[in-house]
Each structure stands twice: as structure tokens, then as C-alpha cells.
XYZ file of C-alpha atoms in Angstrom:
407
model
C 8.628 -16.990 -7.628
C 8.708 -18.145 -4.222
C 10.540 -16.701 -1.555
C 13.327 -19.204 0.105
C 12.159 -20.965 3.220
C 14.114 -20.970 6.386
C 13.323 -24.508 8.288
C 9.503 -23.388 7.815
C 7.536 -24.736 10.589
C 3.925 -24.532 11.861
C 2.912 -23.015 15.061
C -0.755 -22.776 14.892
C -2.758 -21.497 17.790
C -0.683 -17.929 18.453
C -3.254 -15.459 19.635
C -2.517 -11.652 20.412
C 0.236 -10.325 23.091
C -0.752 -7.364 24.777
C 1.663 -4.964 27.046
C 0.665 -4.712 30.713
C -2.919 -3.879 31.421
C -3.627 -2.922 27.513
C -6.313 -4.209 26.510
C -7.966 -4.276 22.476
C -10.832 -5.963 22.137
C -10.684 -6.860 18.150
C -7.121 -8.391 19.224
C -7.839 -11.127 22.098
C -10.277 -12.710 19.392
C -7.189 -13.358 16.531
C -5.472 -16.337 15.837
C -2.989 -17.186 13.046
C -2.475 -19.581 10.916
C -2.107 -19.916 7.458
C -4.665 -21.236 4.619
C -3.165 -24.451 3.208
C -6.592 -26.166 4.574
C -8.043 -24.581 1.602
C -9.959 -27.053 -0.908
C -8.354 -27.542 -4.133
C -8.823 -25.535 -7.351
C -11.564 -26.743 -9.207
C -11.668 -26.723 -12.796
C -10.819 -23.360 -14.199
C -13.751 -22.420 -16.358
C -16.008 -19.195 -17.157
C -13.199 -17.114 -17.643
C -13.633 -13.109 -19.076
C -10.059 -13.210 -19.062
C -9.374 -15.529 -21.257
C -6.888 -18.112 -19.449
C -4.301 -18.264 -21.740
C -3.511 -14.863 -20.024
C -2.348 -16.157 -17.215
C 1.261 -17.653 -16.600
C 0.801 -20.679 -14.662
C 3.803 -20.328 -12.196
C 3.031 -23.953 -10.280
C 3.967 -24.828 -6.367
C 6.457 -21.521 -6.834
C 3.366 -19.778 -6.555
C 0.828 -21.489 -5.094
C 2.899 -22.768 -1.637
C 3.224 -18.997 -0.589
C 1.311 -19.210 2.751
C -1.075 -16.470 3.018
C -2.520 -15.696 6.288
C -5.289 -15.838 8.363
C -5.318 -13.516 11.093
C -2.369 -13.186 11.640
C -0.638 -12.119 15.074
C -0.211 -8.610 16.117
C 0.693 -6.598 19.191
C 1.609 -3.081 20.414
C 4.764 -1.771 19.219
C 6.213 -2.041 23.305
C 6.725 -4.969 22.599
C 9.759 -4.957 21.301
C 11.064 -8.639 20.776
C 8.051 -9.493 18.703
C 7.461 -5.698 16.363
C 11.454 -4.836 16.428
C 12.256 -6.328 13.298
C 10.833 -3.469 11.538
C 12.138 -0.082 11.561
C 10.964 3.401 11.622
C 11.898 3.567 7.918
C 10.089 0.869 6.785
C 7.134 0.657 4.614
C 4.194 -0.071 6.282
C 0.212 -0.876 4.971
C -1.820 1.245 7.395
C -5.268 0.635 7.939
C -8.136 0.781 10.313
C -9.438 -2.246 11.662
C -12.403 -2.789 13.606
C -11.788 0.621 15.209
C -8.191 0.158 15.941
C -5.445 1.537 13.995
C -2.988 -1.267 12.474
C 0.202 -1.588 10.599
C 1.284 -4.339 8.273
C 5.036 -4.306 7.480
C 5.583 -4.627 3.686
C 8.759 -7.316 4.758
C 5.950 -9.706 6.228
C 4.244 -9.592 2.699
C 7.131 -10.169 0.756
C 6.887 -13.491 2.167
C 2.982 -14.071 2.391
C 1.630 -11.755 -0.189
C -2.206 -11.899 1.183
C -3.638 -11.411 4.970
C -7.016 -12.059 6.201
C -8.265 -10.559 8.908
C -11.809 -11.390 10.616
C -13.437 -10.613 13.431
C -17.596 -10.331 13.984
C -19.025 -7.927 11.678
C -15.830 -6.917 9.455
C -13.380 -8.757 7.444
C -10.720 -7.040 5.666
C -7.697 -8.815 3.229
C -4.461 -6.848 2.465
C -2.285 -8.089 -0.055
C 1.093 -6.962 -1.667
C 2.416 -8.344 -4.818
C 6.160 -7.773 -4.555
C 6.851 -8.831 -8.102
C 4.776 -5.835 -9.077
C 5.195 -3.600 -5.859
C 1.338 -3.069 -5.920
C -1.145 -2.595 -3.114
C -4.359 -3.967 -2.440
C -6.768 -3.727 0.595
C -10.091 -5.122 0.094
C -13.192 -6.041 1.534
C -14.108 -9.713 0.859
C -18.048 -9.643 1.365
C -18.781 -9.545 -1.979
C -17.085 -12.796 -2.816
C -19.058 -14.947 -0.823
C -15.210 -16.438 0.356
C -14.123 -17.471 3.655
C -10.650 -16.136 2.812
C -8.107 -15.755 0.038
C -4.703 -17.565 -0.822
C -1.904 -16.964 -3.485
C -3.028 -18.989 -6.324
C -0.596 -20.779 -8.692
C -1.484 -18.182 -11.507
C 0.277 -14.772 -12.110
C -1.413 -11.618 -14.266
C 1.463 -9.768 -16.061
C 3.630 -10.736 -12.996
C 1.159 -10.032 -10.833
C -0.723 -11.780 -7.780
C -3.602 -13.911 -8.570
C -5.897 -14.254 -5.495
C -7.735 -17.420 -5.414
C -10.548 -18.319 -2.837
C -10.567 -22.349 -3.122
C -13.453 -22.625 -5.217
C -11.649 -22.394 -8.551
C -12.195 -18.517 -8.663
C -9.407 -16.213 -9.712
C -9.021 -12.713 -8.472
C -5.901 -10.924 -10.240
C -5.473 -8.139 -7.340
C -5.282 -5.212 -9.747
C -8.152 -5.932 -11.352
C -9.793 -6.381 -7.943
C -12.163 -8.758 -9.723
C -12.758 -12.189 -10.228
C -11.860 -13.145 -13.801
C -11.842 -17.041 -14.114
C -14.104 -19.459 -12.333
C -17.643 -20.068 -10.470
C -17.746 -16.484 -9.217
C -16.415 -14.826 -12.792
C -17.699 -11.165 -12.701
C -17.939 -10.374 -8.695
C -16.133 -7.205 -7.740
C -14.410 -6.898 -4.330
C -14.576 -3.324 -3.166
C -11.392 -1.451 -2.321
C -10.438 -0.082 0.886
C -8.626 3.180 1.131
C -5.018 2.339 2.876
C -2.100 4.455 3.738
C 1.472 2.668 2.525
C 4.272 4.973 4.493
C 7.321 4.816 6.579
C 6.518 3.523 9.700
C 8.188 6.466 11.932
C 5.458 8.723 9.941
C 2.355 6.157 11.385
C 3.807 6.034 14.732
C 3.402 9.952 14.714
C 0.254 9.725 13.795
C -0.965 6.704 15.870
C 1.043 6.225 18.955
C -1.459 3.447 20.115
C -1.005 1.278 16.800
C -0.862 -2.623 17.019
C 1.463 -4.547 14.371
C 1.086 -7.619 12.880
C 4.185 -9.434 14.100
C 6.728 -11.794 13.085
C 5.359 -15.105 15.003
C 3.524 -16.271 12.080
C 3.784 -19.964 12.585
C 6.772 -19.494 9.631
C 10.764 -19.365 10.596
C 10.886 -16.645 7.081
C 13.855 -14.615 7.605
C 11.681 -11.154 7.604
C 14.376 -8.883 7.937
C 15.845 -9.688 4.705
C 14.131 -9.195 1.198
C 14.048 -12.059 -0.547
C 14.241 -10.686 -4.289
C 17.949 -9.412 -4.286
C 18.345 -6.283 -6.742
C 14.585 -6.930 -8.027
C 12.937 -3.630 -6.973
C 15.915 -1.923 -8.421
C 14.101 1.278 -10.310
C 15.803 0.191 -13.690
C 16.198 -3.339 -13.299
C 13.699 -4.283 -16.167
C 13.836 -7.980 -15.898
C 11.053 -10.097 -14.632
C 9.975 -13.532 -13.250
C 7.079 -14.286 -16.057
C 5.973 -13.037 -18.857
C 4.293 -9.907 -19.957
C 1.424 -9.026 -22.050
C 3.141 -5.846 -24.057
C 6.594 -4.620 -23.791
C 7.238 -2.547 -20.656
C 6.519 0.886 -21.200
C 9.468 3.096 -21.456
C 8.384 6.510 -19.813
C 9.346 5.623 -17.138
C 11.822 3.460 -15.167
C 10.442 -0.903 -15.562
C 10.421 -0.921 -11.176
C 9.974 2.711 -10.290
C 7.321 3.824 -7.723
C 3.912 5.111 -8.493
C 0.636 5.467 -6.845
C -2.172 6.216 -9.604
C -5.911 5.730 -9.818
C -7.442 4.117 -12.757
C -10.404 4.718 -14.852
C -11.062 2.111 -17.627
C -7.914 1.513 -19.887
C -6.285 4.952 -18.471
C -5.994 6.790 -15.471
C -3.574 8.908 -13.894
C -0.367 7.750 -12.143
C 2.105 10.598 -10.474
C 5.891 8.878 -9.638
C 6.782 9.598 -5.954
C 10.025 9.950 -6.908
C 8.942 13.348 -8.855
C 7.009 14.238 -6.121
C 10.099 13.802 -3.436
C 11.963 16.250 -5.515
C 10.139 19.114 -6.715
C 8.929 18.766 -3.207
C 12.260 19.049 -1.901
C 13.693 21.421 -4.287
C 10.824 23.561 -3.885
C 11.196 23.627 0.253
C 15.135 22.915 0.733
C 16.548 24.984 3.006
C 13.575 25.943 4.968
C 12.532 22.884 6.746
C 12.853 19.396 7.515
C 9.447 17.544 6.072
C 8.978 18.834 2.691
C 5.443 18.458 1.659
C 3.543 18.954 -2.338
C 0.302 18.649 -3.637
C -0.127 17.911 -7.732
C -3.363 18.059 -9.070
C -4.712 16.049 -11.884
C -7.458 14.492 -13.779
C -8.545 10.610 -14.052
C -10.861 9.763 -16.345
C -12.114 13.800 -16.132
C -12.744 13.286 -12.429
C -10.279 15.779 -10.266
C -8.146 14.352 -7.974
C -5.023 15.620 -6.115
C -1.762 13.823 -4.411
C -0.411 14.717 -1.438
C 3.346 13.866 -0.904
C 4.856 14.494 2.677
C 8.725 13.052 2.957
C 8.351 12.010 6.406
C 5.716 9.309 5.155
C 7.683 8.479 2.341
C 4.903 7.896 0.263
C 1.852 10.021 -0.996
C -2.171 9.548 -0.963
C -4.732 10.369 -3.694
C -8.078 12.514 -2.725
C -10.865 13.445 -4.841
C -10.346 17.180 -5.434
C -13.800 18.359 -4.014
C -14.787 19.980 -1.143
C -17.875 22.058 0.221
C -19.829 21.487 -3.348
C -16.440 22.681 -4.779
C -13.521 21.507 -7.029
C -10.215 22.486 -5.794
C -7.038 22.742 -7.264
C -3.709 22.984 -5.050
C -0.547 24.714 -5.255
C 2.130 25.084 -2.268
C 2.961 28.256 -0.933
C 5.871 28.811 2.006
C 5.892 24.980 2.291
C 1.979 24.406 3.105
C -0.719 22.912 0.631
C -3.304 25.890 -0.310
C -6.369 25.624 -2.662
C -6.138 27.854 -5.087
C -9.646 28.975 -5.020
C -10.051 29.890 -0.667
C -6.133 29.863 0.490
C -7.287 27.196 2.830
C -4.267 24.924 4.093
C -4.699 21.372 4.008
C -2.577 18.751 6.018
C -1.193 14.938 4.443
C -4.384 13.398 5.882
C -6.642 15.616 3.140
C -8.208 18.090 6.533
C -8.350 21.796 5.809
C -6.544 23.164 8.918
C -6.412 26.848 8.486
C -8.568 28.996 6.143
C -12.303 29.830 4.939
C -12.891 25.785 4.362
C -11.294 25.072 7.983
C -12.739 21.897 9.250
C -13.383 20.611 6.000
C -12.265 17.260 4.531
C -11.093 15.532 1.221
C -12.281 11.970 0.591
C -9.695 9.356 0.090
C -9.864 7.978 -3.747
C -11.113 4.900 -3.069
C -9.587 2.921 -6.325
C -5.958 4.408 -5.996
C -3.450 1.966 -5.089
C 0.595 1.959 -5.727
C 2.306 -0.341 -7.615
C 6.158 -0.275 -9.886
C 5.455 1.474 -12.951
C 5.837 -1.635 -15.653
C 2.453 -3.088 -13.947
C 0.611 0.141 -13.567
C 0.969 0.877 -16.700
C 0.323 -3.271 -17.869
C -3.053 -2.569 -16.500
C -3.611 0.458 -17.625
C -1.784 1.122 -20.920
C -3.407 4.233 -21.528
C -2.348 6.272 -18.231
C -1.282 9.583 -18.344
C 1.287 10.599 -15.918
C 1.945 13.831 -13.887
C 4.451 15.746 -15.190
C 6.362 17.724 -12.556
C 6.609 21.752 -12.955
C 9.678 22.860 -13.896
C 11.369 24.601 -10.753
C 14.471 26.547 -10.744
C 16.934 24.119 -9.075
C 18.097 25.396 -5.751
C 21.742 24.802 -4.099
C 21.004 24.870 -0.304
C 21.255 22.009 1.349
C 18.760 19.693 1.771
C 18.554 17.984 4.844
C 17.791 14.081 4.971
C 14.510 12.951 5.036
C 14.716 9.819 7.033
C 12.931 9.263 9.720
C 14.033 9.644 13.269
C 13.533 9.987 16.944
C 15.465 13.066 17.314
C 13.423 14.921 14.554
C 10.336 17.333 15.694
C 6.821 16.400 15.243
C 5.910 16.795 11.480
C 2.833 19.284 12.136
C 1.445 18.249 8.792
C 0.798 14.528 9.801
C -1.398 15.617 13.321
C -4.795 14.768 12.422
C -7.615 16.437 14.137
């Protein structure tokens, strides 16, 4: 599926805007444009997933533009960054030093970026058929740069890099051509409202909507798609969707081989919320969990929206977490850790978790098409509370979130 085009043009050439004096010195060095110069699939041959596999989706597909770096610019200015709001999902990363946000409504409509300047290279992709996440390093590959490829995996984005090499991104390897076998290497992200990154990185530059494209940005392209029940689908799928839960529901997981471990954000919102209701206006959790026998640990804060996956080890130690008067404790020192995985308070004060490095978020039906042996966190069971909870969104008239300072 292909998202409409609005009197798509080409404006090649854009390079960086800056506000007054600022200066970035990754940024002055980025131009867009997007990656229809790419050479032709060859052949599609040395497949270890067999091809059949694949739904060949055609030019619906395959004229997607991705991106090569793309413009951005500080959020002052406001012509250029103002169609996204504080609200909306953003892909945060660190690039080349510099803290960067990619708007999830720009990917809807380009599905991979490519960024590039000496000495680092970085792709982020979304695949909003399957709502998943991936942020990669490229070196491996031996590519220039990726592009949507005609294929889809269970619905999913198929990366291709122009030499007749697939890369299905939630495999994060290429499966089908000359480079069969190579393994791009994930990088950890942060997917969150974009009032939550702002907190946290008041000097972030965007990727804006002067793409070279006349998309419509603002508006999401799939209609009632992302729906959490809506089970229907573009393509076809491999097994029936798996019914625990809802086909387009939210989940953030990490794999290991067939399995893994995926918690649903939506649990996490609301034993978060009915835990903490009442007493505050960011509610905050922490669920711990195995993949694969490793330990690992979410974090949820409702003023990001979203939550992030650490390994559960600290100090030569494995730590479990519980909450206590609305703060994230390890149960084995008290210590209080904050939504970026830094012990704040406590005996391990100082102290940091490590980012899992293969968790990513996708809708349930594809998480679990790619893993079909998941387990999933089951929430505890909390005494429901009647107080009022106050709305999570995210404003300008709402205090500093103290668990989102970083140190």
C-alpha cells in the first residue's frame, strides 16, 4: 500500500535551516533528496527465506520515496517543524552528537531515512502497516543507502539496497540476494510523545516537512488502520493473527530466537495509572521480565507515551523492580531509577541500565508473526481505584516531569 500523493514534486538541493546564530555542525553538511537513482533489482536469488514468502506488492510498494538525508532544523522554527505536535510520536535518536527527532507522520509517507555524514551513518525506518520500529546502522551491508522495496514480510517493510538484496526490517537481516546472511546491527531509539523529548532535549533538531514531496503530513494516510481491533490487513499473512491480544495493539518486546518477551503499553498505561491516580500527574511503572532467560525490565512513563526496555543488570547485579509511592525501586538496594534507566537516589546512585539493544515496538499481529512463540507480560492485578485520574497529555502548562531529567 502506498500512501496517496498530493501533486508530488521534486525539490532536490534543500540543505539545513538554522535559527539566528545557531550553529550544528552535522546539519550544514545534509541535503535531501530521495533514492529513486537507485539501480534496479537484480535477480532475486540466494534466498534463506525462501521467496515465496514474500508478497510481491509492485509500484504500491516500491514508489514509496525513502530518504536521503533528509532536512531538519531547530524546533524555533516554526513554519517548517509546526506540523507536528507535542503529542506526537516521535523516533528519537542521537546523531553525530546531536540529539534528533523524526516524526512518525513523515514515515508514514517514506517508511526509511538515511542519514550520513563523515564517520557515521544511521537509517530509521517505520513500517506503518505493522507499526514497527527500526534504527540501524548500515556498515555492515556494504550499501550506500536503503529504499522500500516492492516486497512485503507478513505486511511488513522489506528494505532493499539496489543490489537485489532484501532486508525485511524485523528480521534486521538480509534474507534474499547477493548479500543473503549480513546482519545490520540495531541502534537503541526512544519512540515517545514529542512534548516528553522536548523536556528532555530543549536543543533538538527535527527532520522537517520540506522533503522535496507536497505529502499531506498532517494527515495519516491509512484511515481506521491502526485501530487496536481492526484485524484486517493489506497482504497476506503467514499464520492466523494471534488472538491474545488485540490484531493492531501496541507493544514494544525484545526477541530471542522464535520467542521473546513483548509487554502491551496499553497494560502498562493502566496499572501505571491505577496504581498512581490521584497522587500525581506523570504516572510512571517498571515490569520486569525474562527474554530468552536474560532479565530485562520496561520502563513506562505517561508523559512519553511510550516505554523502553533495559537489561536488568547493574553493578555485577540482576535487579528486579517494583514501584513504591510512584518511583521505580530495585528490589534488592531501594535505589530509584528515572525513565532514562539512571539510578538517581539510593546505594547504586550514579549507576546506569543499558538500553536492550534488539527491542523495538511494533502492533501486536507482527510481533507476534515474527516471533510466534513470545510470551507476554501479564499485568499484576491491582485493586481498581476511583479517584480521578488526571489526563496524561502533554502540555505547556504541565510541570517538569522530574523522572525524564537526565543527568
Amino acid at each position: 500500500m502506498s500512501p496517496a500523493r498530493i501533486e508530488a514534486g521534486k525539490r532536490p538541493g534543500w540543505r539545513v535551516r538554522a535559527a539566528g546564530a545557531l550553529y550544528i555542525p552535522f546539519a550544514v553538511t545534509l541535503t535531501a533528496c530521495s533514492d529513486d537513482a537507485l539501480s534496479p533489482n537484480a535477480a532475486l536469488a540466494n534466498c534463506s527465506i525462501p521467496l515465496e514468502s514474500f508478497t510481491d506488492a509492485g509500484t504500491e510498494r516500491s514508489s514509496i520515496p525513502a530518504l536521503t538525508n533528509p532536512e531538519v532544523a531547530t524546533r524555533l522554527i516554526a513554519p517548517l517543524v509546526g506540523y507536528v505536535t507535542f503529542n506526537d510520536l516521535i523516533i528519537g535518536i542521537e546523531f553525530n552528537g546531536q540529539p534528533l527527532a523524526i516524526p512518525l507522520k513523515l514515515l508514514w509517507y517514506h517508511e526509511v531515512l538515511n542519514f550520513s555524514v563523515p564517520g557515521e551513518r544511521i537509517t530509521v525506518t517505520y513500517s506503518p502497516l505493522t507499526g514497527s520500529v527500526g534504527v540501524f546502522n548500515p556498515a555492515p551491508s556494504g550499501a550506500s543507502n536503503f529504499r522500500v522495496s516492492s516486497y512485503v514480510l507478513d505486511n511488513s517493510l522489506v528494505m532493499e539496497d539496489g543490489s537485489g538484496t532484501l532486508y525485511p526490517q524485523q528480521t534486521r537481516a538480509a534474507t534474499c540476494g547477493p548479500r543473503d546472511g549480513i546482519r545490520l546491527t540495531r541502534v537503541p531509539y526512544e519512540l515517545m510523545a514529542y512534548g516528553g523529548w522536548l523536556q528532555i532535549f530543549e536543543d533538538t533538531w527535527i527532520a522537517t516537512r520540506v522533503t522535496g514531496h507536497d505529502f499531506l503530513y498532517t494527515l495519516y494516510p491509512y484511515g481506521d488502520y491502526r485501530n487496536p481491533g481492526n484485524a484486517a490487513l493489506f497482504y497476506p499473512t503467514s499464520a492466523p493473527i494471534d488472538r491474545r491480544r488485540l490484531p493492531k495493539e501496541r507493544v514494544v518486546g525484545v526477541p530471542s530466537g522464535t520467542g521473546g518477551i513483548a509487554f502491551a503499553l496499553d497494560d502498562l498505561r493502566e496499572v501505571a495509572a491505577n496504581d498512581q491516580s490521584g497522587e500525581q500527574n506523570v504516572f510512571v511503572w517498571a515490569a520486569s521480565a525474562h527474554a530468552g532467560g536474560e532479565p530485562v525490565v520496561a520502563f513506562w512513563n505517561s508523559r512519553a507515551q511510550s516505554a523502553r526496555i533495559y537489561r536488568a543488570r547493574a553493578s555485577g547485579r540482576t535487579l528486579t523492580f517494583e514501584v513504591v509511592n510512584g518511583r521505580r525501586q530495585d528490589v534488592e538496594t531501594g535505589s530509584v531509577w528515572n525513565f532514562a534507566g539512571e539510578a538517581v537516589a539510593g546505594p547504586l546512585d550514579g549507576e546506569k541500565l543499558q538500553p536492550h539493544p534488539e527491542a523495538y515496538h511494533a502492533f501486536w499481529f507482527a510481533w507476534a508473526a515474527f516471533q510466534p512463540d513470545t510470551d507476554v507480560w501479564v499485568a499484576p492485578i491491582q485493586e481498581r481505584r476511583a479517584a480521578n485520574i488526571i489526563p496524561v497529555d502533554w502540555s505547556p502548562s504541565l510541570p517538569d516531569d522530574p523522572d525524564l531529567i537526565r543527568r
